[in-house]
Amino acid sequence: MAFLSILMKNLLKGPSTEPLPTADSPTPAAYRGKVTFDETACVGCKMCEHVCPGGAIRFDERPEGLRFMIWHNTCVNCGLCAHYCLTKAIKLSNDWHLSHLQEDKYRLTDQALVAYAACSGCGTKMLPTADALMRLAYKKVSPRSEHLRHLCPDCRRSASVSGDIQ
């Protein structure tokens, strides 16, 4: 008889599991899911590639810029890339919907291009200095630091030595 009373209580209570796959399951706000990348904040330090334990992040030099690639199939969602990214170009979303067919395992990638900019002094290709890095380096961005931002390291060095900094 005790069994029937427990059965009735459970039937009245309803299901105690998540409704997946018939409905969406609630996702915690701090869940570490799919990696997102903001190419405008990236400075090309490649620290994320260095600390990635799964080898999911790669950078390739291209004529037009630095190509960022992440293989979501290899990512272990540890969050080290986001933790060590000084400019917060990499963040972890709470999107965990990464199921895919076996034939699509090599297509589960995201790519972005950090485009080169031209040095305002000599025209050399260089990675642009991101706004996030300027805010980290200088509390208040002045016209002088804004001028240095658009110079390559060689032009910056010669401008500092000759005193030609605005």
Short mmCIF file of C-alpha atoms in Angstrom, two decimals:
data_model
loop_
_atom_site.label_atom_id
_atom_site.label_comp_id
_atom_site.label_asym_id
_atom_site.label_seq_id
_atom_site.Cartn_x
_atom_site.Cartn_y
_atom_site.Cartn_z
CA MET A 1 0.00 0.00 0.00
CA ALA A 2 2.88 2.40 0.71
CA PHE A 3 4.00 1.93 -2.86
CA LEU A 4 0.65 3.12 -4.24
CA SER A 5 0.66 6.25 -2.09
CA ILE A 6 4.17 7.16 -3.25
CA LEU A 7 3.14 6.52 -6.85
CA MET A 8 0.10 8.81 -6.50
CA LYS A 9 2.18 11.60 -4.91
CA ASN A 10 4.70 11.41 -7.75
CA LEU A 11 2.02 11.40 -10.41
CA LEU A 12 0.37 14.48 -8.90
CA LYS A 13 3.72 16.27 -8.57
CA GLY A 14 4.53 15.92 -12.29
CA PRO A 15 7.85 15.33 -14.01
CA SER A 16 11.04 16.14 -12.15
CA THR A 17 13.35 16.05 -15.16
CA GLU A 18 14.16 18.65 -17.79
CA PRO A 19 11.77 18.75 -20.78
CA LEU A 20 14.60 18.34 -23.29
CA PRO A 21 14.28 17.49 -26.28
CA THR A 22 10.62 18.48 -26.50
CA ALA A 23 11.19 21.96 -24.99
CA ASP A 24 14.12 24.18 -24.08
CA SER A 25 15.89 23.58 -20.83
CA PRO A 26 16.71 26.58 -18.60
CA THR A 27 20.35 27.64 -18.80
CA PRO A 28 22.14 29.16 -15.78
CA ALA A 29 23.32 32.74 -16.37
CA ALA A 30 26.97 31.91 -15.56
CA TYR A 31 27.10 28.78 -17.74
CA ARG A 32 30.33 28.52 -19.76
CA GLY A 33 29.24 27.71 -23.29
CA LYS A 34 30.24 28.61 -26.81
CA VAL A 35 33.16 31.02 -27.28
CA THR A 36 32.39 34.39 -28.88
CA PHE A 37 35.07 36.62 -30.41
CA ASP A 38 35.12 40.38 -31.01
CA GLU A 39 37.74 41.16 -33.66
CA THR A 40 37.57 44.90 -32.95
CA ALA A 41 38.90 44.34 -29.42
CA CYS A 42 41.65 41.83 -30.36
CA VAL A 43 45.25 43.05 -30.27
CA GLY A 44 46.80 39.85 -31.64
CA CYS A 45 48.71 38.83 -28.52
CA LYS A 46 47.69 35.18 -29.12
CA MET A 47 47.51 34.44 -25.40
CA CYS A 48 44.21 32.63 -25.94
CA GLU A 49 45.90 30.28 -28.39
CA HIS A 50 48.71 29.67 -25.93
CA VAL A 51 46.51 28.80 -22.92
CA CYS A 52 43.88 26.71 -24.76
CA PRO A 53 44.27 23.15 -23.40
CA GLY A 54 42.27 21.60 -26.25
CA GLY A 55 44.13 23.44 -29.02
CA ALA A 56 40.81 24.79 -30.25
CA ILE A 57 42.09 28.32 -31.00
CA ARG A 58 44.43 29.13 -33.87
CA PHE A 59 45.72 32.31 -35.48
CA ASP A 60 46.96 32.46 -39.07
CA GLU A 61 48.85 35.32 -40.69
CA ARG A 62 47.08 36.47 -43.86
CA PRO A 63 47.98 39.31 -46.24
CA GLU A 64 44.86 41.22 -45.13
CA GLY A 65 45.22 40.57 -41.40
CA LEU A 66 45.32 38.03 -38.61
CA ARG A 67 42.72 35.27 -38.94
CA PHE A 68 41.23 33.89 -35.72
CA MET A 69 39.71 30.39 -35.79
CA ILE A 70 38.02 28.39 -33.08
CA TRP A 71 36.95 24.77 -33.39
CA HIS A 72 33.93 24.42 -31.11
CA ASN A 73 34.16 20.66 -31.47
CA THR A 74 37.55 20.71 -29.70
CA CYS A 75 36.79 23.44 -27.14
CA VAL A 76 36.38 22.13 -23.58
CA ASN A 77 34.68 25.35 -22.33
CA CYS A 78 37.27 25.81 -19.59
CA GLY A 79 37.23 29.62 -19.92
CA LEU A 80 41.02 30.09 -19.84
CA CYS A 81 40.94 32.01 -23.12
CA ALA A 82 38.41 34.51 -21.76
CA HIS A 83 40.22 34.75 -18.42
CA TYR A 84 43.58 35.64 -19.96
CA CYS A 85 42.26 37.97 -22.67
CA LEU A 86 43.22 41.43 -21.43
CA THR A 87 40.96 43.29 -23.82
CA LYS A 88 38.01 40.89 -23.36
CA ALA A 89 37.89 40.10 -27.09
CA ILE A 90 36.97 36.54 -26.12
CA LYS A 91 33.95 35.79 -23.99
CA LEU A 92 32.01 32.66 -23.17
CA SER A 93 28.33 32.78 -23.96
CA ASN A 94 25.80 30.58 -22.21
CA ASP A 95 24.87 28.94 -25.54
CA TRP A 96 25.37 25.22 -25.11
CA HIS A 97 23.55 24.11 -28.26
CA LEU A 98 26.48 22.49 -30.03
CA SER A 99 25.06 19.14 -31.03
CA HIS A 100 25.80 18.27 -34.64
CA LEU A 101 25.92 15.44 -37.11
CA GLN A 102 29.16 13.46 -37.36
CA GLU A 103 29.62 14.66 -40.95
CA ASP A 104 29.59 18.31 -39.73
CA LYS A 105 32.31 17.93 -37.11
CA TYR A 106 34.89 19.83 -39.20
CA ARG A 107 32.44 22.62 -40.01
CA LEU A 108 31.76 23.53 -36.38
CA THR A 109 34.14 26.49 -36.48
CA ASP A 110 33.97 30.25 -36.23
CA GLN A 111 36.39 32.55 -38.00
CA ALA A 112 37.10 36.26 -37.77
CA LEU A 113 39.68 38.58 -39.27
CA VAL A 114 41.61 41.18 -37.32
CA ALA A 115 42.36 43.44 -40.28
CA TYR A 116 45.66 45.27 -40.58
CA ALA A 117 45.74 49.06 -40.45
CA ALA A 118 48.28 51.33 -42.10
CA CYS A 119 50.78 53.24 -39.94
CA SER A 120 50.05 56.97 -40.22
CA GLY A 121 53.80 57.64 -40.26
CA CYS A 122 55.22 55.24 -42.85
CA GLY A 123 52.24 53.27 -44.17
CA THR A 124 53.47 49.89 -42.88
CA LYS A 125 50.82 47.27 -42.17
CA MET A 126 50.23 46.78 -38.46
CA LEU A 127 47.59 45.41 -36.13
CA PRO A 128 45.35 48.23 -34.93
CA THR A 129 45.44 49.17 -31.29
CA ALA A 130 42.05 48.30 -29.84
CA ASP A 131 40.00 50.76 -27.78
CA ALA A 132 39.98 48.29 -24.89
CA LEU A 133 43.79 48.25 -24.81
CA MET A 134 43.95 52.06 -24.88
CA ARG A 135 41.60 52.19 -21.88
CA LEU A 136 43.79 49.66 -20.06
CA ALA A 137 47.03 51.50 -20.85
CA TYR A 138 45.80 55.04 -20.25
CA LYS A 139 43.08 56.07 -17.86
CA LYS A 140 42.21 58.97 -20.13
CA VAL A 141 43.08 58.84 -23.83
CA SER A 142 44.82 62.10 -24.74
CA PRO A 143 45.57 63.49 -28.22
CA ARG A 144 49.20 62.39 -27.71
CA SER A 145 48.28 58.79 -26.95
CA GLU A 146 45.72 58.82 -29.77
CA HIS A 147 48.50 59.91 -32.15
CA LEU A 148 50.77 57.09 -30.92
CA ARG A 149 47.96 54.60 -31.44
CA HIS A 150 48.15 55.04 -35.21
CA LEU A 151 51.94 54.60 -35.44
CA CYS A 152 53.88 51.37 -35.92
CA PRO A 153 56.51 50.51 -33.25
CA ASP A 154 59.38 51.95 -35.35
CA CYS A 155 57.60 55.26 -35.97
CA ARG A 156 56.57 55.40 -32.30
CA ARG A 157 60.17 54.91 -31.24
CA SER A 158 61.53 57.57 -33.62
CA ALA A 159 58.75 60.02 -32.62
CA SER A 160 59.62 59.50 -28.95
CA VAL A 161 63.36 60.00 -29.51
CA SER A 162 63.00 63.07 -31.72
CA GLY A 163 60.22 64.61 -29.62
CA ASP A 164 57.82 64.83 -32.56
CA ILE A 165 54.92 63.56 -30.52
CA GLN A 166 51.91 65.86 -30.70
#
